[in-house]
Coordinates of C-alpha atoms in Angstrom, one line a residue:
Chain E
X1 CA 46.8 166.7 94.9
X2 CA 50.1 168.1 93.1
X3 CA 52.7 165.8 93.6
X4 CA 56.5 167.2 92.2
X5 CA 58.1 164.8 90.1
X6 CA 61.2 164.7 88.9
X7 CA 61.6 165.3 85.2
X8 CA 62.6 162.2 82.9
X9 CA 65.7 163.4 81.6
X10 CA 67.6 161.3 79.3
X11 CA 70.4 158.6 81.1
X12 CA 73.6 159.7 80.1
X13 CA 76.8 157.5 80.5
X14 CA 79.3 158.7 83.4
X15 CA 81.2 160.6 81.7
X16 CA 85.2 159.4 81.4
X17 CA 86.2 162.1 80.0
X18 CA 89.5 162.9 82.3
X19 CA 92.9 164.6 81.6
X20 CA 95.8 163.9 84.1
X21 CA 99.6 166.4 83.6
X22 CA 102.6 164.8 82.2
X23 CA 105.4 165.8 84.5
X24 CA 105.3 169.6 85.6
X25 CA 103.0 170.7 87.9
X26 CA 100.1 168.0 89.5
X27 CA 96.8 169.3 88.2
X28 CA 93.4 167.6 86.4
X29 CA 90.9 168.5 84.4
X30 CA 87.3 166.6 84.1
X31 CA 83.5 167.5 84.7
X32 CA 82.6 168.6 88.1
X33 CA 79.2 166.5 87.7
X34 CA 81.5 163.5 87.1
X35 CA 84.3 164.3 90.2
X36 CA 81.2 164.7 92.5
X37 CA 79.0 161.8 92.1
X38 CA 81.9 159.8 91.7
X39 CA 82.6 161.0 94.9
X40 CA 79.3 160.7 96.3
X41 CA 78.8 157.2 94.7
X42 CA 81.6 155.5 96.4
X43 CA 81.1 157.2 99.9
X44 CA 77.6 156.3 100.5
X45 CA 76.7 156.1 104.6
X46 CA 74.0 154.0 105.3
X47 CA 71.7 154.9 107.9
X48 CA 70.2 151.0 108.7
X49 CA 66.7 151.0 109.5
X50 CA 65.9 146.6 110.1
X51 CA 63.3 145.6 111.6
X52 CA 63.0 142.3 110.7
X53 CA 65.0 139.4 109.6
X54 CA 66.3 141.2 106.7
X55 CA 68.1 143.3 108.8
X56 CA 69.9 139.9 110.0
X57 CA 71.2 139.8 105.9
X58 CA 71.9 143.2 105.9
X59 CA 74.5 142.5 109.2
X60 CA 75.6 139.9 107.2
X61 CA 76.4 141.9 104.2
X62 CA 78.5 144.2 106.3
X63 CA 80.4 141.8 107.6
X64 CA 83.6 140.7 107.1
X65 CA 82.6 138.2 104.7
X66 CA 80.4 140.1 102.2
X67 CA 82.1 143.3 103.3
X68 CA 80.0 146.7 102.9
X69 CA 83.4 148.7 102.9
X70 CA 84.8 147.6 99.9
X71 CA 81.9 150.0 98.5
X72 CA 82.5 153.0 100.5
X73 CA 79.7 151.8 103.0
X74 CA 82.0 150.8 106.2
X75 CA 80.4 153.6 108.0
X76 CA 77.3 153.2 109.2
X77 CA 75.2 156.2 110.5
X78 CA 73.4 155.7 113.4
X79 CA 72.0 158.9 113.5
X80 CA 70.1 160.1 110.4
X81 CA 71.8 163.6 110.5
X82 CA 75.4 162.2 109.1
X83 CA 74.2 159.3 106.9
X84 CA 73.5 159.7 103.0
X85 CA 71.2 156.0 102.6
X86 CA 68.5 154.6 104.5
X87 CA 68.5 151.3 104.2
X88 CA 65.0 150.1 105.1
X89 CA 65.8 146.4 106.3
X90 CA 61.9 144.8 107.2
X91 CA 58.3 145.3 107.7
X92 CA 57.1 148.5 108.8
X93 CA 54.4 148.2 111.4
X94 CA 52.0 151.5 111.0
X95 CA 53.1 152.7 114.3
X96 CA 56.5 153.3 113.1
X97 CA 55.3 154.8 109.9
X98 CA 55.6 158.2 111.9
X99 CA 58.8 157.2 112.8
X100 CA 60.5 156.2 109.5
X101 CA 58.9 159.4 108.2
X102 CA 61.3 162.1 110.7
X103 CA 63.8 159.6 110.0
X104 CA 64.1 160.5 106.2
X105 CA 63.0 164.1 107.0
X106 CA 66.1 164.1 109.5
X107 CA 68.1 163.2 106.7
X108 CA 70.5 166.2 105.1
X109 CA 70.6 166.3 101.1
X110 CA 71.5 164.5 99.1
X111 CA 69.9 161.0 100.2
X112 CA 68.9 157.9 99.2
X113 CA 66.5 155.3 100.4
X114 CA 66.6 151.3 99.4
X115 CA 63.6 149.3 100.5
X116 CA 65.1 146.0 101.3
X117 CA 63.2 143.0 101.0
X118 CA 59.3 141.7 99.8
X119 CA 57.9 143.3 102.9
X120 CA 59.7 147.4 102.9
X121 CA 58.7 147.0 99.0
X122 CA 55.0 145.9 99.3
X123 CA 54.2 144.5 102.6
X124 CA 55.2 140.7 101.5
X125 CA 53.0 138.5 103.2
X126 CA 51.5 140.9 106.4
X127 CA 48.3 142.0 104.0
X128 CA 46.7 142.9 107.3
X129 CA 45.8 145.9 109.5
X130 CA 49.5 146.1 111.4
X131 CA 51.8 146.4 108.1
X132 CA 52.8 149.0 106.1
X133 CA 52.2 148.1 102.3
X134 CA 55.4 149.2 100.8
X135 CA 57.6 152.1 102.4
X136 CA 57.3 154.2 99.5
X137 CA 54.2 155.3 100.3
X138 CA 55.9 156.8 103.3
X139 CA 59.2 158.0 102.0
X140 CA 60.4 158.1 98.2
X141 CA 62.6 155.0 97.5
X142 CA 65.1 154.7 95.0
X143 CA 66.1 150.8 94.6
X144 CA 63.9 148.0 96.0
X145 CA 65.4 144.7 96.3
X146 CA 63.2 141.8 96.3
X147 CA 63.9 138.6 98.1
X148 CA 62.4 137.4 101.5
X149 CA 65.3 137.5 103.1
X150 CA 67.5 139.0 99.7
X151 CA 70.9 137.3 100.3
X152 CA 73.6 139.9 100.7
X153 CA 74.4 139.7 97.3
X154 CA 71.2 140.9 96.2
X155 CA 71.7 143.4 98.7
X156 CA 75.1 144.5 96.9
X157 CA 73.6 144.0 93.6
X158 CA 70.8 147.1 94.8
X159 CA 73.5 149.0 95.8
X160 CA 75.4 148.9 93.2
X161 CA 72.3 149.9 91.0
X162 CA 72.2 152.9 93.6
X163 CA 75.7 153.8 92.5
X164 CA 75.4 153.7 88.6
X165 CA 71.8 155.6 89.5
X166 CA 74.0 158.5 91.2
X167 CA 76.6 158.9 88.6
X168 CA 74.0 159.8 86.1
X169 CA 72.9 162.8 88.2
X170 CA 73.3 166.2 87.0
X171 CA 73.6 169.4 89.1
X172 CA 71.8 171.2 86.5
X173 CA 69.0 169.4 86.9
X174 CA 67.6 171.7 90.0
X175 CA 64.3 169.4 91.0
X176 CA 67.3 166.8 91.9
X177 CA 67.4 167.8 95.6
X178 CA 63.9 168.6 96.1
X179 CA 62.4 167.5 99.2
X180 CA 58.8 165.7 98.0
X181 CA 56.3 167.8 100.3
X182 CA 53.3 165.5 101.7
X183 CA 49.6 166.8 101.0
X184 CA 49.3 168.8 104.2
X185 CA 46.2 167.7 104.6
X186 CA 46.6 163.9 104.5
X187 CA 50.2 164.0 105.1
X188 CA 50.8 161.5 101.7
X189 CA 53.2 161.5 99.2
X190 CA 50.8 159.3 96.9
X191 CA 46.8 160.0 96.5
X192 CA 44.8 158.2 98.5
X193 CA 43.2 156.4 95.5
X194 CA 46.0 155.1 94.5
X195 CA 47.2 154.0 97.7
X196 CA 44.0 152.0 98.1
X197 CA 44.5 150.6 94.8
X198 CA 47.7 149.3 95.3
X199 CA 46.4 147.4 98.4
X200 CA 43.7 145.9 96.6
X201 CA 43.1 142.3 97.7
X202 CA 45.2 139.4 96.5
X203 CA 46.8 136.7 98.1
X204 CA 45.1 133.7 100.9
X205 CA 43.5 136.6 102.6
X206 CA 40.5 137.5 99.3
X207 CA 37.6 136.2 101.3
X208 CA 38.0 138.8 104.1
X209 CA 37.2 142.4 103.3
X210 CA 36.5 145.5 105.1
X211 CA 33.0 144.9 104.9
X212 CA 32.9 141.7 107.5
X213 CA 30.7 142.1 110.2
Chain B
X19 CA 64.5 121.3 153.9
X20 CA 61.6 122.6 155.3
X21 CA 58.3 122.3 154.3
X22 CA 59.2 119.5 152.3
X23 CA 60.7 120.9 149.1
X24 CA 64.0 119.4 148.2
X25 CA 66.1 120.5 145.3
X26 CA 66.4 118.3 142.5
X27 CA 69.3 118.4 140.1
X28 CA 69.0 117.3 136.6
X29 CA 69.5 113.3 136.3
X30 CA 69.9 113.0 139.9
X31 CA 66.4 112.5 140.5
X32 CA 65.6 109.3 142.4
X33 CA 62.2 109.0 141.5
X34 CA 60.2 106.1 139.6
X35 CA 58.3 108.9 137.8
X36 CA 59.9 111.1 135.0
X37 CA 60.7 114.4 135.4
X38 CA 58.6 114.9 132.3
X39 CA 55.3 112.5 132.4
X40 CA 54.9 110.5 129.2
X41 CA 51.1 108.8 127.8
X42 CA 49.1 112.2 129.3
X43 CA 45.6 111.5 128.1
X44 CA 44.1 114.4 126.5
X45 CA 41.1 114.4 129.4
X46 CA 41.0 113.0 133.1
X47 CA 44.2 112.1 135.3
X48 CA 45.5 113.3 138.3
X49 CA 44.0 117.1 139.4
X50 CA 46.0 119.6 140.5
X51 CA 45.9 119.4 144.5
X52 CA 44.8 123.7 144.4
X53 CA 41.5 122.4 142.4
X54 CA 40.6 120.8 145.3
X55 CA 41.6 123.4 147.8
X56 CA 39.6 126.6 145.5
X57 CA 36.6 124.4 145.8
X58 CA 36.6 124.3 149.4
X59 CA 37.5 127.6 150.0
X60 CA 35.0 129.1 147.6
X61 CA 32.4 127.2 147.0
X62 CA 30.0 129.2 145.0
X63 CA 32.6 130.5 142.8
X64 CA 34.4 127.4 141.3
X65 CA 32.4 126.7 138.9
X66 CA 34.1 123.7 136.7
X67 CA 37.2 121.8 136.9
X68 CA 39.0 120.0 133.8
X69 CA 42.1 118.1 133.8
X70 CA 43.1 118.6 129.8
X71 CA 46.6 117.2 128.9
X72 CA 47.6 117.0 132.4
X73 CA 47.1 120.5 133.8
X74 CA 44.3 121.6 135.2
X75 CA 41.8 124.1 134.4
X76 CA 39.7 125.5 136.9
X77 CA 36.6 127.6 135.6
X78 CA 36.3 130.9 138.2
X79 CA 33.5 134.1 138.5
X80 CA 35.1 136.6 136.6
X81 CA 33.7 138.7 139.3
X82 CA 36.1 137.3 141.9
X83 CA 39.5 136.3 140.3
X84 CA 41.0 139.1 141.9
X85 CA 40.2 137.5 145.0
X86 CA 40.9 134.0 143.9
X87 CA 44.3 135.2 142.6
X88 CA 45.2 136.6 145.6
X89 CA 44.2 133.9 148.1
X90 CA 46.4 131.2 145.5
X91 CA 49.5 134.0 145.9
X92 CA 48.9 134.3 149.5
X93 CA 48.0 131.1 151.6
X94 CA 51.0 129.3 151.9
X95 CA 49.4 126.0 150.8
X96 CA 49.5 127.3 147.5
X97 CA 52.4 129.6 147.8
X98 CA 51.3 130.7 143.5
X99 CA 54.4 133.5 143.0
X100 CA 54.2 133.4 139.5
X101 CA 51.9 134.8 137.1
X102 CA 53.4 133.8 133.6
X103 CA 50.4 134.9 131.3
X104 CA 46.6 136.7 131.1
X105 CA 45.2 136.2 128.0
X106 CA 41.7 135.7 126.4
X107 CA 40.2 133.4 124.3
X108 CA 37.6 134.3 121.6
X109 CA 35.9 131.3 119.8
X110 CA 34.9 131.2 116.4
X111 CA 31.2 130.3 117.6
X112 CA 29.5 133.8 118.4
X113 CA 27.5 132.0 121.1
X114 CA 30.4 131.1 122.7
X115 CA 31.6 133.5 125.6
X116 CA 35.0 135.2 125.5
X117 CA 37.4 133.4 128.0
X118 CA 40.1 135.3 130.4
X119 CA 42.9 132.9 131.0
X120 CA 45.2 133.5 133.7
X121 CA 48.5 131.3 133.9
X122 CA 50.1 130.9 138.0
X123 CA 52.4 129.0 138.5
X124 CA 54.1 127.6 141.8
X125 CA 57.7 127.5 142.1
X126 CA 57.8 125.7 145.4
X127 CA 55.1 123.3 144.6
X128 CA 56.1 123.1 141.2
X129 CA 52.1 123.2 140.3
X130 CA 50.8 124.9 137.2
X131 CA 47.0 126.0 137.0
X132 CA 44.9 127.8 134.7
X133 CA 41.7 129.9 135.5
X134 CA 39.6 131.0 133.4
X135 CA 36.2 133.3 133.6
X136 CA 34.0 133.4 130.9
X137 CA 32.5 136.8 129.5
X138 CA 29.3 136.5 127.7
X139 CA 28.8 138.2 124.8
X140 CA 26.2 141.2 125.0
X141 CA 27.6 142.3 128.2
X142 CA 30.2 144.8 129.1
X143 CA 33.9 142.7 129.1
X144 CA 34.9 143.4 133.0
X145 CA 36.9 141.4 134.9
X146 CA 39.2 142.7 137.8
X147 CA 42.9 143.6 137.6
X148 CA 44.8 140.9 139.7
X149 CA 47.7 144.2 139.4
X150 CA 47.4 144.2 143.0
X151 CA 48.5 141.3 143.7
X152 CA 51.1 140.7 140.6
X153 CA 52.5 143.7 139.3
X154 CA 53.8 141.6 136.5
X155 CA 50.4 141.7 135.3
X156 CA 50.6 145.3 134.4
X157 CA 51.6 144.9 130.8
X158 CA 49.8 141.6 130.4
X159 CA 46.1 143.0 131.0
X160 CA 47.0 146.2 128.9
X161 CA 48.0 143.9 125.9
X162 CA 44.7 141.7 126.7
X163 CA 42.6 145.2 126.8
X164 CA 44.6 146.5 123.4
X165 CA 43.5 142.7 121.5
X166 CA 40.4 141.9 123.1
X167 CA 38.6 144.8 124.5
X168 CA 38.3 143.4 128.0
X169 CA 38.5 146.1 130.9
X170 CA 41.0 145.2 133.9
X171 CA 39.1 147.0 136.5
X172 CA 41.1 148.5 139.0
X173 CA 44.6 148.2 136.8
X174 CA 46.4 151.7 137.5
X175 CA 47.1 152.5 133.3
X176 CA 44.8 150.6 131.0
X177 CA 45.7 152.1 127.8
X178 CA 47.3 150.1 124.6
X179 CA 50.0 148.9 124.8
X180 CA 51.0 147.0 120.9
X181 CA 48.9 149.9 118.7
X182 CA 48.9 153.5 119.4
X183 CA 46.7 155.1 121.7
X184 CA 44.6 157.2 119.0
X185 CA 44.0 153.6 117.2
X186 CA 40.2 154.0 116.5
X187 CA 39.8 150.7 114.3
X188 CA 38.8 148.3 117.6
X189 CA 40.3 145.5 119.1
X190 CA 42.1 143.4 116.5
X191 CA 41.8 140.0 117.5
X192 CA 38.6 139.6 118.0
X193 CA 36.7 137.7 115.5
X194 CA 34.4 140.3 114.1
X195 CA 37.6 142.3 113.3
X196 CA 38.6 142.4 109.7
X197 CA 41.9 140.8 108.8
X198 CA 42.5 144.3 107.4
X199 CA 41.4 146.6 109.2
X200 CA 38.1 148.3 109.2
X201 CA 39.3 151.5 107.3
X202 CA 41.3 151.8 104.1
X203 CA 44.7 151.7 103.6
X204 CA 45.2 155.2 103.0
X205 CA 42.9 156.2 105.8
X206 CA 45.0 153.7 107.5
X207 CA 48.0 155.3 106.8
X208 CA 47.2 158.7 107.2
X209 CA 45.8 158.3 110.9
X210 CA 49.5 156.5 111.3
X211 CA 51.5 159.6 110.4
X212 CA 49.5 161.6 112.1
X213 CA 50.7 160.2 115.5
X214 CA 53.5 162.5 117.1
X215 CA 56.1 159.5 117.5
X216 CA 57.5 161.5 120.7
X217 CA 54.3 161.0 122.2
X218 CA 54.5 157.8 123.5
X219 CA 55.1 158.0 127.6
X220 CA 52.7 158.9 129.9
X221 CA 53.3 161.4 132.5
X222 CA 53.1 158.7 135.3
X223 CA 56.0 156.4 132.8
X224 CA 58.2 159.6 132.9
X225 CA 58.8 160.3 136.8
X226 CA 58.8 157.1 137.5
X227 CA 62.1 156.6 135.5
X228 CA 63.3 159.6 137.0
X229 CA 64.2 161.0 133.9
X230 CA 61.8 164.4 133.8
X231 CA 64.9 167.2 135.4
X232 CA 66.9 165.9 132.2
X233 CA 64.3 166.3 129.3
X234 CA 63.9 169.0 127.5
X235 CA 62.7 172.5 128.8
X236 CA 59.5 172.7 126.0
X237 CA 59.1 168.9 127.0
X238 CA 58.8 169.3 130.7
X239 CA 56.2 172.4 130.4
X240 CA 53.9 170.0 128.2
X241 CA 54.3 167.6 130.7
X242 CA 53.6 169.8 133.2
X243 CA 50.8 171.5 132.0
X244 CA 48.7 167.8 132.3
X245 CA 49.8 166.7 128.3
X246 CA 49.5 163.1 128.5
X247 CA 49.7 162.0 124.8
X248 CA 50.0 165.1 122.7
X249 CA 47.6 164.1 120.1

């Protein structure tokens, strides 16, 4: 299966380089790249997907105490279509795998997705036939957090890695916004292979396979 | 009051007995008074009767629960309005049959029982639907059918209810089901995304919520033309 990948391209530091008029008239010079992601960066609309108890730390990290808004986050988007970040907040059952799928596909560019918690990122402790095992092999994902619950500084901590992550973006670099088709035939974004080798036994759950009567 | 149920208010009980009984030993102790009555009204199908931490378990023909049920919800001696559970029981010991539990409670007798048919293994899972009698049980013997296998005869909709309706892996809690599944996890996976996510309400679920005039023109033409899933 072809997969598109972005290219490695080397991490550049945001790029400071600004020049503000002295008196006169107002006007400012700097790098587009840097004017837009800083804009983009510090904007960022989550759309929360919880399903789980994480979801419970991510309320709390947008509330008043931890307050989301101090990072440009105060908005949440309900609906997919006007949000730039699904947060994926909980264990994926496969029946909503379909669902968290037209979720991200309902998503304009440019988007983000954090898997939130041990469970989004891997399936965390439900290595049975119900759970997802890891969100990424439904949608791409661009910061996992680990923790089971993560507190909502781990949370912020993931975002924040989100935000230096955007500020290194380029517009040259044209694969950027690139939607990642699925094998049409399979409808995955990873081989099946290495899907299965991922999900390789491990854990208290070894001495039942596949292959029990 | 009448029929000689009387209100009683927390802590203003004048009873020697607690509200909740203390020492219950695990077997034996006072039957449930609707024991009693199921024997004598059917005799041939009653087949056991336990007392087990204080509630009773009467052992029932899967054949005629339906019946049963309906006699304990009807005759006003046992006045049972309340169906709180159907379940089933699979024990680790493949000899063992598979057991249908139904939970009835009495509000105005304040009496719990729990029947219970057994299913041999070997033989086709069939009990029938008490949905004629409870329509609570409606979603309760569709999530014993998705687990278990067991077919509600005479329930109106018996599809899943927890998994989708194109889940082809079996019923997952019984105890020749793999703690993973039967397929791999990309097979798994694939089968998942393959599901139409709008495809989750029947026809019948549709008009009953009077929603169909407001959906969607393409929608209601599916619907129409007999789509019930849109695998």
């Amino acid at each position: 299966m072809e997969l598109t990948r972005r290219p490695e391209l080397p991490v550049r530091p945001a790029p400071d380089t600004i020049a503000v008029s002295r008196g006169g008239d107002p006007w400012i010079t700097t790098k587009l790249d840097f004017l837009v992601n800083w804009g983009r960066a510090n904007s960022l609309w989550p759309m929360p997907f919880g399903t789980a108890c994480c979801a419970i730390e991510f309320m709390a990290t947008a509330a008043s105490k931890f307050d989301l808004a101090r990072f440009g986050m105060e908005r949440m988007g309900f609906s997919p279509r006007q949000s730039d970040v699904l947060i994926c907040a909980g264990r994926v059952p496969f029946k909503l795998a379909p669902v968290l799928r037209r979720i991200w596909q309902q998503m304009p560019q440019p988007k983000w997705a954090i898997s939130m918690g041990a469970c989004a990122s891997t399936g965390g402790m439900f290595d049975n036939y119900a759970v997802v095992q890891g969100i990424d092999t439904i949608i791409p994902v661009d910061v996992y957090v680990p923790g089971c619950p993560p507190r909502p500084e781990a949370l912020l901590y993931g975002i924040m890695m989100l935000q230096q992550q955007i500020k290194t973006e380029r517009m040259r670099d044209k694969t950027l916004r690139d939607e990642m088709e699925p094998d049409p035939s399979s409808k995955l974004y990873i081989p099946p292979d290495l899907i299965d080798e991922l999900s390789e036994p491990f854990g208290n759950s070894v001495h039942q396979t596949r292959s029990a009567p | 009051m009448s029929d000689g149920f009387a209100v009683v208010y927390p802590g203003t009980g004048t009873s020697a007995e607690p509200a909740t009984p203390r020492h219950v030993p695990n077997r034996g102790g006072a039957e449930n008074p609707s024991a009693a009555a199921l024997r004598k009204r059917f005799p041939g199908a009653v087949k056991r009767v336990d007392v087990v931490w204080g509630e009773t378990n009467v052992e029932i023909a899967g054949s005629r629960a339906e019946e049963i049920v309906r006699w304990l919800h009807d005759d006003p001696s046992q006045s049972y309005e309340y169906l709180s559970d159907v379940t089933a029981v699979e024990h680790r010991d493949p000899s063992l049959p598979i057991e249908v539990v139904w939970h009835l409670r009495s509000l105005k007798f304040r009496r719990f029982l729990r029947l219970k048919a057994l299913l041999p293994k070997g033989k086709p899972l069939e009990v029938p639907s008490v949905w004629p009698v409870f329509r609570s049980a409606d979603w309760l013997e569709r999530e014993c059918y998705d687990m278990f296998g067991i077919r509600f005869t005479g329930h109106p909709d018996l599809r899943r209810i927890l998994l989708w309706e194109q889940y082809k892996e079996g019923f997952p809690l019984r105890k020749d089901f793999p703690l993973r599944g039967r397929f791999s996890r990309s097979e798994q996976l694939r089968q998942a995304l393959a599901a139409n996510p709008e495809a989750r309400y029947s026809m019948e679920e549709l008009s009953v919520a009077d929603a169909f005039e407001e959906l969607p023109v393409d929608v209601r033409t599916r619907l129409k033309g007999g789509e019930r899933t849109g695998e």
